[in-house]
């Protein structure tokens, strides 16, 4: 039997009047439990409010720009009564709204509330934990500005300067993405002990193969750039060195080793940096990855990516190779423990078998969290990555 249920704004600690920055569903949409319904933004975190159960959206009561607090009606959803709630032990109640024809059923009964998934990093992904998410949200929001690990830093205030004393100026507000990612980049930069390991990979042969593939697939509208090869090669290196596919747990005393391979790719958009995540890269071929890469970067630039597309990453690649540069120091995308920066490949003389030969060399800059990864392991990782990239046969093994 179908039943109409309210989905209410859950308890998110002390935060009140939280702005809605994205509404992902509309009336008529069929949604699955845990699918994101909307994104909220506090001054400390963004969070997705997922559906507490499967159902069909009957009406949406909030819109972008609204400010909502605990208990506010988010939407009405039609669900089958046989449905098992997806969230365990809900801390708040939502009152099912019965069809008017059945007034006897109007007594409120306990039903699962939405449980938000916090993305404390606008630049990055967050755990998609379910039962524990409510506790996690409160803990995240209760943290002092700057987040755990960075909160205790005492630094002197930036000087306040009246620049107009020195010449003509114009003041422009930062984009929402820049404001969010800026806070998280700052936190990650000051709270993670970064080291950047630089290396070069000989991609002479890879480039010949890539061009051949490129010609073949351009007819299908698929652009094969070095990034598709890098995605594959990085996963092979992560399989060889599993610490690169880990996160520190909340206590900072345990490593969580992931058995899945979701890779984030930094995409430059007119409004700032976004990091959509390609799922299960280990299970996909390069052509498929190139296709998905084209699709997600286009969506990121057109602002069509849901917040969930930026969650769950294990490792990030930031490629500036299409633009230029020889090396840079990318900032780790916490809670990941490493990020690979890629600069522009160029032909260099390489001493081989007694003579200098022209080879196409790709600069790699691997930043890693020194709490988790030692310098020697990082060099092993970049050397191995270079080996894989220099021998394309390894990519298809
Ligand atoms: N060396 C030499 N050439 C490279 C290269 C490299 N490392 N990487 C890409 N190229 C070439 C490509 O082959 C392509 O050449 P053609 O047009 O002749 O085929 C050209 O550069 C442009 O590539 P692209 O940028 O369109 O595609 P991509 O797959 O390399 O990158 C994307 C996709 C979305 C990652 C990229 O467009 C982007 O946004 N990069 C910026 C990421 C960023 O800002 N990072 C900084 C984070 S820290 O602030």
CSV table of C-alpha atoms and ligand atoms in Angstrom, one decimal:
chain,number,residue,atom,x,y,z
A,1,UNK,CA,0.0,0.0,0.0
A,2,UNK,CA,1.3,3.4,-0.9
A,3,UNK,CA,1.8,5.9,1.9
A,4,UNK,CA,2.9,9.6,1.8
A,5,UNK,CA,5.6,10.4,4.2
A,6,UNK,CA,7.2,13.7,5.2
A,7,UNK,CA,11.0,14.0,5.0
A,8,UNK,CA,12.1,16.5,7.6
A,9,UNK,CA,15.3,18.4,8.1
A,10,UNK,CA,17.3,16.3,10.6
A,11,UNK,CA,19.0,17.4,13.7
A,12,UNK,CA,22.4,18.9,12.7
A,13,UNK,CA,23.6,20.1,16.0
A,14,UNK,CA,23.5,23.8,16.8
A,15,UNK,CA,23.2,25.0,13.2
A,16,UNK,CA,20.0,26.9,12.5
A,17,UNK,CA,18.7,28.6,9.3
A,18,UNK,CA,21.1,26.7,7.1
A,19,UNK,CA,21.0,27.8,3.5
A,20,UNK,CA,19.9,25.4,0.8
A,21,UNK,CA,22.4,25.6,-2.0
A,22,UNK,CA,21.2,22.8,-4.3
A,23,UNK,CA,17.9,20.9,-4.7
A,24,UNK,CA,18.6,17.7,-6.6
A,25,UNK,CA,15.0,16.3,-7.0
A,26,UNK,CA,11.6,17.5,-8.2
A,27,UNK,CA,8.1,16.2,-8.0
A,28,UNK,CA,7.7,13.0,-9.9
A,29,UNK,CA,11.3,11.8,-9.4
A,30,UNK,CA,11.8,8.3,-8.3
A,31,UNK,CA,14.5,8.2,-5.6
A,32,UNK,CA,16.5,5.5,-4.0
A,33,UNK,CA,17.3,5.5,-0.3
A,34,UNK,CA,20.6,7.4,0.3
A,35,UNK,CA,20.2,9.4,-2.9
A,36,UNK,CA,21.0,13.0,-2.3
A,37,UNK,CA,17.9,15.2,-2.0
A,38,UNK,CA,19.5,18.6,-1.3
A,39,UNK,CA,22.8,20.2,-0.3
A,40,UNK,CA,23.0,22.5,2.7
A,41,UNK,CA,25.9,24.9,3.5
A,42,UNK,CA,26.9,26.0,6.9
A,43,UNK,CA,29.9,28.2,7.6
A,44,UNK,CA,31.8,25.0,8.5
A,45,UNK,CA,30.7,22.4,6.1
A,46,UNK,CA,28.5,21.5,3.2
A,47,UNK,CA,26.2,18.4,3.6
A,48,UNK,CA,23.9,16.4,1.5
A,49,UNK,CA,20.6,15.3,2.9
A,50,UNK,CA,19.9,11.9,1.4
A,51,UNK,CA,16.5,10.2,1.1
A,52,UNK,CA,15.8,8.0,4.1
A,53,UNK,CA,13.9,5.5,2.0
A,54,UNK,CA,13.0,4.6,-1.6
A,55,UNK,CA,10.0,6.4,-3.0
A,56,UNK,CA,8.6,8.9,-5.4
A,57,UNK,CA,8.8,12.6,-4.7
A,58,UNK,CA,5.3,14.1,-4.5
A,59,UNK,CA,6.2,17.7,-3.7
A,60,UNK,CA,9.3,19.6,-2.7
A,61,UNK,CA,8.9,22.3,0.0
A,62,UNK,CA,12.3,24.0,-0.2
A,63,UNK,CA,14.1,25.9,-2.9
A,64,UNK,CA,17.6,27.2,-3.4
A,65,UNK,CA,18.2,30.1,-1.1
A,66,UNK,CA,15.8,29.0,1.6
A,67,UNK,CA,17.2,28.8,5.1
A,68,UNK,CA,16.0,25.8,7.0
A,69,UNK,CA,16.3,24.5,10.6
A,70,UNK,CA,15.7,21.1,12.3
A,71,UNK,CA,12.2,19.8,11.7
A,72,UNK,CA,11.5,21.8,8.6
A,73,UNK,CA,9.6,20.0,5.9
A,74,UNK,CA,11.9,19.2,3.0
A,75,UNK,CA,9.5,17.1,0.8
A,76,UNK,CA,6.7,14.6,0.7
A,77,UNK,CA,7.5,11.2,-0.6
A,78,UNK,CA,5.2,8.3,-1.6
A,79,UNK,CA,6.6,5.0,-0.4
A,80,UNK,CA,5.3,1.5,-0.2
A,81,UNK,CA,4.5,0.5,3.4
A,82,UNK,CA,6.4,-2.7,2.9
A,83,UNK,CA,9.5,-0.6,2.5
A,84,UNK,CA,12.2,-1.2,5.1
A,85,UNK,CA,13.7,2.0,6.4
A,86,UNK,CA,17.3,2.5,5.2
A,87,UNK,CA,18.5,4.4,8.3
A,88,UNK,CA,19.0,2.7,11.6
A,89,UNK,CA,17.8,4.3,14.9
A,90,UNK,CA,16.6,7.6,13.6
A,91,UNK,CA,17.1,10.3,16.2
A,92,UNK,CA,14.3,12.5,15.0
A,93,UNK,CA,10.8,11.9,13.9
A,94,UNK,CA,9.0,12.5,10.7
A,95,UNK,CA,5.2,12.4,10.6
A,96,UNK,CA,3.7,10.4,7.8
A,97,UNK,CA,0.9,12.4,6.1
A,98,UNK,CA,-1.9,10.1,5.3
A,99,UNK,CA,-4.2,10.6,2.4
A,100,UNK,CA,-7.1,12.9,3.6
A,101,UNK,CA,-9.5,10.0,3.2
A,102,UNK,CA,-7.9,8.2,6.1
A,103,UNK,CA,-8.0,10.7,9.1
A,104,UNK,CA,-7.6,7.8,11.6
A,105,UNK,CA,-4.0,7.4,10.4
A,106,UNK,CA,-3.1,11.0,11.1
A,107,UNK,CA,-1.5,10.2,14.4
A,108,UNK,CA,2.2,10.8,14.0
A,109,UNK,CA,4.4,7.7,14.1
A,110,UNK,CA,8.1,7.5,14.2
A,111,UNK,CA,9.7,7.3,10.8
A,112,UNK,CA,13.2,7.7,9.6
A,113,UNK,CA,14.5,11.2,9.1
A,114,UNK,CA,16.9,12.2,6.5
A,115,UNK,CA,20.5,11.7,7.7
A,116,UNK,CA,22.8,14.3,6.2
A,117,UNK,CA,26.2,13.4,4.7
A,118,UNK,CA,28.7,16.0,5.5
A,119,UNK,CA,31.2,17.2,3.0
A,120,UNK,CA,33.5,19.2,5.3
A,121,UNK,CA,35.7,19.8,2.3
A,122,UNK,CA,34.2,21.7,-0.6
A,123,UNK,CA,37.2,20.6,-2.5
A,124,UNK,CA,36.7,17.0,-1.8
A,125,UNK,CA,34.7,14.0,-0.9
A,126,UNK,CA,33.3,12.7,2.3
A,127,UNK,CA,32.5,9.4,3.8
A,128,UNK,CA,29.1,8.1,2.8
A,129,UNK,CA,28.5,6.4,6.2
A,130,UNK,CA,24.9,5.8,7.0
A,131,UNK,CA,24.1,4.8,10.6
A,132,UNK,CA,26.9,6.9,12.0
A,133,UNK,CA,26.4,9.9,9.8
A,134,UNK,CA,24.2,11.8,12.3
A,135,UNK,CA,27.0,11.6,15.0
A,136,UNK,CA,29.5,12.5,12.3
A,137,UNK,CA,27.6,15.6,11.3
A,138,UNK,CA,27.3,16.9,14.9
A,139,UNK,CA,31.0,16.2,15.5
A,140,UNK,CA,32.0,18.0,12.3
A,141,UNK,CA,29.8,21.0,13.0
A,142,UNK,CA,31.0,21.2,16.6
A,143,UNK,CA,34.6,21.5,15.6
A,144,UNK,CA,36.2,24.9,15.9
A,145,UNK,CA,36.7,26.8,12.6
A,146,UNK,CA,39.5,25.2,10.7
A,147,UNK,CA,38.5,21.7,11.5
A,148,UNK,CA,40.4,19.0,13.4
A,149,UNK,CA,44.1,19.0,13.2
A,150,UNK,CA,44.2,22.7,12.1
A,151,UNK,CA,42.0,24.2,14.7
A,152,UNK,CA,44.7,24.6,17.4
A,153,UNK,CA,47.0,26.7,15.2
A,154,UNK,CA,47.5,30.2,16.6
A,155,UNK,CA,48.6,32.5,13.8
A,156,UNK,CA,48.7,36.2,13.8
A,157,UNK,CA,45.9,38.0,11.9
A,158,UNK,CA,46.5,39.1,8.3
A,159,UNK,CA,47.1,42.8,8.0
A,160,UNK,CA,44.1,44.8,7.0
A,161,UNK,CA,45.2,47.1,4.2
A,162,UNK,CA,43.4,49.9,2.4
A,163,UNK,CA,44.7,49.3,-1.0
A,164,UNK,CA,42.9,52.3,-2.5
A,165,UNK,CA,45.5,54.4,-0.8
A,166,UNK,CA,48.0,53.1,-3.4
A,167,UNK,CA,45.9,53.1,-6.6
A,168,UNK,CA,42.6,52.3,-8.2
A,169,UNK,CA,41.0,49.1,-7.0
A,170,UNK,CA,37.9,46.9,-7.7
A,171,UNK,CA,36.4,44.5,-5.1
A,172,UNK,CA,34.9,41.3,-6.4
A,173,UNK,CA,33.3,38.6,-4.3
A,174,UNK,CA,34.8,35.1,-4.5
A,175,UNK,CA,32.6,32.5,-6.1
A,176,UNK,CA,30.9,30.0,-3.8
A,177,UNK,CA,33.2,27.2,-5.0
A,178,UNK,CA,36.3,29.3,-4.3
A,179,UNK,CA,35.0,30.2,-0.8
A,180,UNK,CA,34.3,26.6,0.0
A,181,UNK,CA,37.4,25.1,-1.6
A,182,UNK,CA,39.6,27.9,-0.2
A,183,UNK,CA,38.7,27.1,3.4
A,184,UNK,CA,39.3,23.4,2.9
A,185,UNK,CA,42.6,23.9,0.9
A,186,UNK,CA,43.7,26.1,3.8
A,187,UNK,CA,42.8,23.5,6.4
A,188,UNK,CA,44.5,20.7,4.4
A,189,UNK,CA,47.6,22.8,3.8
A,190,UNK,CA,48.2,23.7,7.4
A,191,UNK,CA,47.0,20.5,9.1
A,192,UNK,CA,48.7,17.8,6.9
A,193,UNK,CA,52.4,17.5,6.8
A,194,UNK,CA,52.9,17.6,3.0
A,195,UNK,CA,56.0,16.4,1.1
A,196,UNK,CA,56.1,16.7,-2.7
A,197,UNK,CA,58.1,14.1,-4.6
A,198,UNK,CA,59.0,15.1,-8.2
A,199,UNK,CA,59.8,12.6,-10.9
A,200,UNK,CA,59.6,12.1,-14.7
A,201,UNK,CA,58.1,9.4,-16.7
A,202,UNK,CA,59.2,8.5,-20.2
A,203,UNK,CA,56.0,8.5,-22.2
A,204,UNK,CA,57.5,8.3,-25.7
A,205,UNK,CA,55.9,5.0,-26.5
A,206,UNK,CA,52.7,5.7,-24.7
A,207,UNK,CA,52.3,8.9,-26.8
A,208,UNK,CA,52.6,6.9,-30.0
A,209,UNK,CA,49.9,4.5,-28.8
A,210,UNK,CA,47.7,7.3,-27.5
A,211,UNK,CA,47.8,9.0,-30.9
A,212,UNK,CA,46.9,5.8,-32.7
A,213,UNK,CA,44.0,5.3,-30.3
A,214,UNK,CA,43.0,9.0,-30.5
A,215,UNK,CA,42.7,8.8,-34.3
A,216,UNK,CA,40.5,5.7,-34.0
A,217,UNK,CA,38.2,7.0,-31.3
A,218,UNK,CA,37.9,10.7,-32.4
A,219,UNK,CA,35.3,9.5,-34.9
A,220,UNK,CA,33.2,8.4,-32.0
A,221,UNK,CA,33.7,11.8,-30.3
A,222,UNK,CA,36.0,10.4,-27.6
A,223,UNK,CA,39.1,12.4,-26.9
A,224,UNK,CA,42.0,10.3,-25.5
A,225,UNK,CA,44.4,12.5,-23.6
A,226,UNK,CA,47.3,11.3,-21.4
A,227,UNK,CA,45.0,11.6,-18.4
A,228,UNK,CA,43.1,8.3,-19.3
A,229,UNK,CA,46.5,6.5,-19.2
A,230,UNK,CA,47.4,8.2,-15.9
A,231,UNK,CA,44.1,7.1,-14.3
A,232,UNK,CA,44.9,3.5,-15.1
A,233,UNK,CA,48.6,3.7,-14.2
A,234,UNK,CA,47.8,5.4,-10.9
A,235,UNK,CA,45.4,2.6,-9.9
A,236,UNK,CA,48.1,0.0,-10.8
A,237,UNK,CA,50.6,1.8,-8.6
A,238,UNK,CA,48.0,2.0,-5.8
A,239,UNK,CA,47.4,-1.7,-6.0
A,240,UNK,CA,51.2,-2.2,-5.7
A,241,UNK,CA,51.4,0.3,-2.8
A,242,UNK,CA,48.1,0.1,-0.9
A,243,UNK,CA,49.0,2.9,1.6
A,244,UNK,CA,48.2,5.3,-1.2
A,245,UNK,CA,44.6,4.1,-1.1
A,246,UNK,CA,44.0,4.8,2.6
A,247,UNK,CA,42.8,7.4,5.0
A,248,UNK,CA,43.6,8.0,8.7
A,249,UNK,CA,40.6,7.3,10.9
A,250,UNK,CA,39.1,9.9,13.2
A,251,UNK,CA,41.5,8.9,16.1
A,252,UNK,CA,44.5,9.3,13.8
A,253,UNK,CA,45.8,6.0,15.1
A,254,UNK,CA,44.5,3.6,12.4
A,255,UNK,CA,44.7,3.5,8.7
A,256,UNK,CA,41.5,2.7,6.8
A,257,UNK,CA,42.6,0.7,3.7
A,258,UNK,CA,40.2,0.9,0.8
A,259,UNK,CA,39.6,-2.0,-1.6
A,260,UNK,CA,37.9,0.2,-4.2
A,261,UNK,CA,39.5,2.6,-6.6
A,262,UNK,CA,37.6,5.8,-7.1
A,263,UNK,CA,39.8,8.6,-8.5
A,264,UNK,CA,39.1,12.3,-8.3
A,265,UNK,CA,40.2,14.5,-11.2
A,266,UNK,CA,40.7,18.3,-10.6
A,267,UNK,CA,38.7,20.2,-13.2
A,268,UNK,CA,39.2,23.9,-13.8
A,269,UNK,CA,35.8,25.6,-14.2
A,270,UNK,CA,35.0,29.3,-14.7
A,271,UNK,CA,33.8,29.4,-11.0
A,272,UNK,CA,36.8,27.5,-9.6
A,273,UNK,CA,38.2,24.1,-9.0
A,274,UNK,CA,35.9,21.0,-8.8
A,275,UNK,CA,36.9,17.4,-8.2
A,276,UNK,CA,34.5,14.9,-9.7
A,277,UNK,CA,35.2,11.3,-8.9
A,278,UNK,CA,35.5,8.5,-11.5
A,279,UNK,CA,34.3,5.3,-9.9
A,280,UNK,CA,35.9,1.8,-10.0
A,281,UNK,CA,38.7,2.9,-12.3
A,282,UNK,CA,40.4,-0.6,-11.8
A,283,UNK,CA,37.4,-2.2,-13.6
A,284,UNK,CA,37.3,0.1,-16.6
A,285,UNK,CA,39.4,0.3,-19.8
A,286,UNK,CA,41.1,3.4,-21.0
A,287,UNK,CA,38.6,4.2,-23.7
A,288,UNK,CA,35.7,4.1,-21.2
A,289,UNK,CA,37.7,6.2,-18.8
A,290,UNK,CA,38.5,8.8,-21.5
A,291,UNK,CA,34.7,8.9,-22.3
A,292,UNK,CA,33.7,9.4,-18.7
A,293,UNK,CA,36.4,12.0,-18.2
A,294,UNK,CA,35.0,14.0,-21.1
A,295,UNK,CA,31.5,13.7,-19.7
A,296,UNK,CA,32.3,14.7,-16.1
A,297,UNK,CA,34.6,17.6,-17.0
A,298,UNK,CA,31.9,18.9,-19.3
A,299,UNK,CA,29.3,18.5,-16.6
A,300,UNK,CA,31.5,20.2,-14.0
A,301,UNK,CA,32.0,23.2,-16.3
A,302,UNK,CA,28.2,23.4,-16.9
A,303,UNK,CA,27.5,23.2,-13.2
A,304,UNK,CA,25.5,20.0,-13.7
A,305,UNK,CA,27.3,17.8,-11.3
A,306,UNK,CA,25.4,16.7,-8.2
A,307,UNK,CA,27.4,16.9,-4.9
A,308,UNK,CA,27.5,13.1,-4.8
A,309,UNK,CA,29.6,13.0,-8.0
A,310,UNK,CA,32.4,14.6,-5.9
A,311,UNK,CA,32.3,12.2,-3.0
A,312,UNK,CA,34.0,9.0,-2.2
A,313,UNK,CA,37.4,9.6,-3.9
A,314,UNK,CA,40.5,7.6,-2.8
A,315,UNK,CA,43.2,9.6,-4.6
A,316,UNK,CA,43.2,12.7,-6.8
A,317,UNK,CA,45.0,13.6,-10.0
A,318,UNK,CA,45.5,17.3,-10.8
A,319,UNK,CA,46.6,17.6,-14.4
A,320,UNK,CA,47.9,21.0,-15.6
A,321,UNK,CA,49.7,19.2,-18.5
A,322,UNK,CA,47.3,20.7,-21.1
A,323,UNK,CA,48.4,24.1,-20.0
A,324,UNK,CA,52.1,24.0,-19.2
A,325,UNK,CA,54.5,24.1,-16.3
A,326,UNK,CA,57.3,21.8,-15.2
A,327,UNK,CA,56.4,21.0,-11.6
A,328,UNK,CA,54.1,22.1,-8.8
A,329,UNK,CA,53.1,21.2,-5.3
A,330,UNK,CA,49.4,20.0,-5.2
A,331,UNK,CA,47.6,20.1,-1.9
A,332,UNK,CA,46.3,16.8,-0.6
A,333,UNK,CA,42.6,16.4,-0.9
A,334,UNK,CA,41.8,15.2,2.7
A,335,UNK,CA,40.9,12.6,3.9
A,336,UNK,CA,42.9,11.2,1.0
A,337,UNK,CA,46.6,10.8,1.7
A,338,UNK,CA,48.1,11.6,-1.7
A,339,UNK,CA,47.6,13.6,-4.8
A,340,UNK,CA,49.4,13.4,-8.2
A,341,UNK,CA,50.2,16.7,-10.0
A,342,UNK,CA,51.0,16.3,-13.7
A,343,UNK,CA,52.7,19.0,-15.7
A,344,UNK,CA,53.4,19.4,-19.5
A,345,UNK,CA,55.3,16.6,-21.2
A,346,UNK,CA,58.3,17.8,-23.3
A,347,UNK,CA,61.0,16.3,-25.3
A,348,UNK,CA,64.3,16.0,-23.5
A,349,UNK,CA,67.7,14.5,-24.1
A,350,UNK,CA,68.0,11.3,-22.1
A,351,UNK,CA,71.3,9.4,-21.8
A,352,UNK,CA,70.6,5.8,-23.0
A,353,UNK,CA,73.0,3.1,-24.0
A,354,UNK,CA,76.0,5.5,-24.3
A,355,UNK,CA,74.2,8.4,-26.1
A,356,UNK,CA,71.7,11.1,-25.7
A,357,UNK,CA,68.4,10.3,-27.3
A,358,UNK,CA,65.2,12.5,-27.5
A,359,UNK,CA,62.5,11.2,-25.3
A,360,UNK,CA,59.1,12.6,-24.3
A,361,UNK,CA,59.2,13.1,-20.5
A,362,UNK,CA,56.2,13.7,-18.3
A,363,UNK,CA,56.8,15.6,-15.1
A,364,UNK,CA,55.0,14.1,-12.0
A,365,UNK,CA,54.6,15.8,-8.6
A,366,UNK,CA,53.3,13.6,-5.9
A,367,UNK,CA,52.3,15.3,-2.7
A,368,UNK,CA,51.7,12.8,0.2
A,369,UNK,CA,50.8,12.9,3.9
A,370,UNK,CA,54.0,12.2,5.7
A,371,UNK,CA,52.1,10.8,8.7
A,372,UNK,CA,51.0,7.9,6.5
A,373,UNK,CA,53.6,7.6,3.8
A,374,UNK,CA,57.4,7.6,4.1
A,375,UNK,CA,59.7,9.3,1.6
A,376,UNK,CA,61.1,6.0,0.4
A,377,UNK,CA,57.6,4.6,-0.3
A,378,UNK,CA,56.7,7.7,-2.2
A,379,UNK,CA,59.8,7.4,-4.5
A,380,UNK,CA,58.9,3.7,-5.0
A,381,UNK,CA,55.4,4.8,-6.0
A,382,UNK,CA,56.5,7.4,-8.5
A,383,UNK,CA,59.3,5.1,-9.9
A,384,UNK,CA,56.7,2.4,-10.3
A,385,UNK,CA,54.2,4.8,-11.9
A,386,UNK,CA,57.0,5.9,-14.3
A,387,UNK,CA,57.7,2.2,-15.2
A,388,UNK,CA,54.0,1.5,-15.9
A,389,UNK,CA,53.6,4.7,-18.0
A,390,UNK,CA,56.8,3.9,-20.0
A,391,UNK,CA,55.5,0.4,-20.9
A,392,UNK,CA,51.9,0.6,-22.1
A,393,UNK,CA,51.7,-3.2,-22.0
A,394,UNK,CA,51.5,-3.0,-18.2
A,395,UNK,CA,48.4,-0.8,-18.5
A,396,UNK,CA,46.5,-3.6,-20.1
A,397,UNK,CA,47.7,-6.5,-17.9
B,1,LIG,N1,51.6,17.0,-21.4
B,1,LIG,C1,51.4,17.4,-22.7
B,1,LIG,N2,50.2,17.6,-23.2
B,1,LIG,C2,49.1,17.3,-22.5
B,1,LIG,C3,49.2,16.8,-21.2
B,1,LIG,C4,50.5,16.6,-20.7
B,1,LIG,N3,50.7,16.2,-19.4
B,1,LIG,N4,48.0,16.6,-20.7
B,1,LIG,C5,47.1,16.9,-21.7
B,1,LIG,N5,47.8,17.3,-22.8
B,1,LIG,C6,47.2,17.8,-24.0
B,1,LIG,C7,46.1,16.9,-24.4
B,1,LIG,O1,46.5,15.8,-25.1
B,1,LIG,C8,45.3,17.9,-25.3
B,1,LIG,O2,46.0,18.0,-26.5
B,1,LIG,P1,45.2,18.0,-28.0
B,1,LIG,O3,44.1,19.0,-27.8
B,1,LIG,O4,46.3,18.4,-28.9
B,1,LIG,O5,44.7,16.6,-28.1
B,1,LIG,C9,45.5,19.2,-24.6
B,1,LIG,O6,46.7,19.1,-23.8
B,1,LIG,C10,44.4,19.7,-23.7
B,1,LIG,O7,44.0,18.6,-22.9
B,1,LIG,P2,42.7,18.8,-21.9
B,1,LIG,O8,43.0,19.7,-20.8
B,1,LIG,O9,41.5,19.2,-22.8
B,1,LIG,O10,42.4,17.4,-21.4
B,1,LIG,P3,43.0,16.6,-20.2
B,1,LIG,O11,42.4,15.2,-20.2
B,1,LIG,O12,44.5,16.6,-20.1
B,1,LIG,O13,42.4,17.3,-18.9
B,1,LIG,C11,40.9,18.3,-17.4
B,1,LIG,C12,41.1,17.4,-18.6
B,1,LIG,C13,39.5,18.4,-17.0
B,1,LIG,C14,41.6,17.7,-16.2
B,1,LIG,C15,41.6,19.6,-17.7
B,1,LIG,O14,40.9,20.2,-18.7
B,1,LIG,C16,41.6,20.6,-16.5
B,1,LIG,O15,40.6,21.2,-16.1
B,1,LIG,N6,42.8,20.8,-16.0
B,1,LIG,C17,43.1,21.7,-14.9
B,1,LIG,C18,43.1,21.1,-13.6
B,1,LIG,C19,43.6,22.1,-12.5
B,1,LIG,O16,43.2,23.2,-12.6
B,1,LIG,N7,44.4,21.6,-11.6
B,1,LIG,C20,45.0,22.5,-10.7
B,1,LIG,C21,44.7,22.0,-9.3
B,1,LIG,S1,45.6,22.9,-8.1
B,1,LIG,O17,45.0,24.3,-8.2
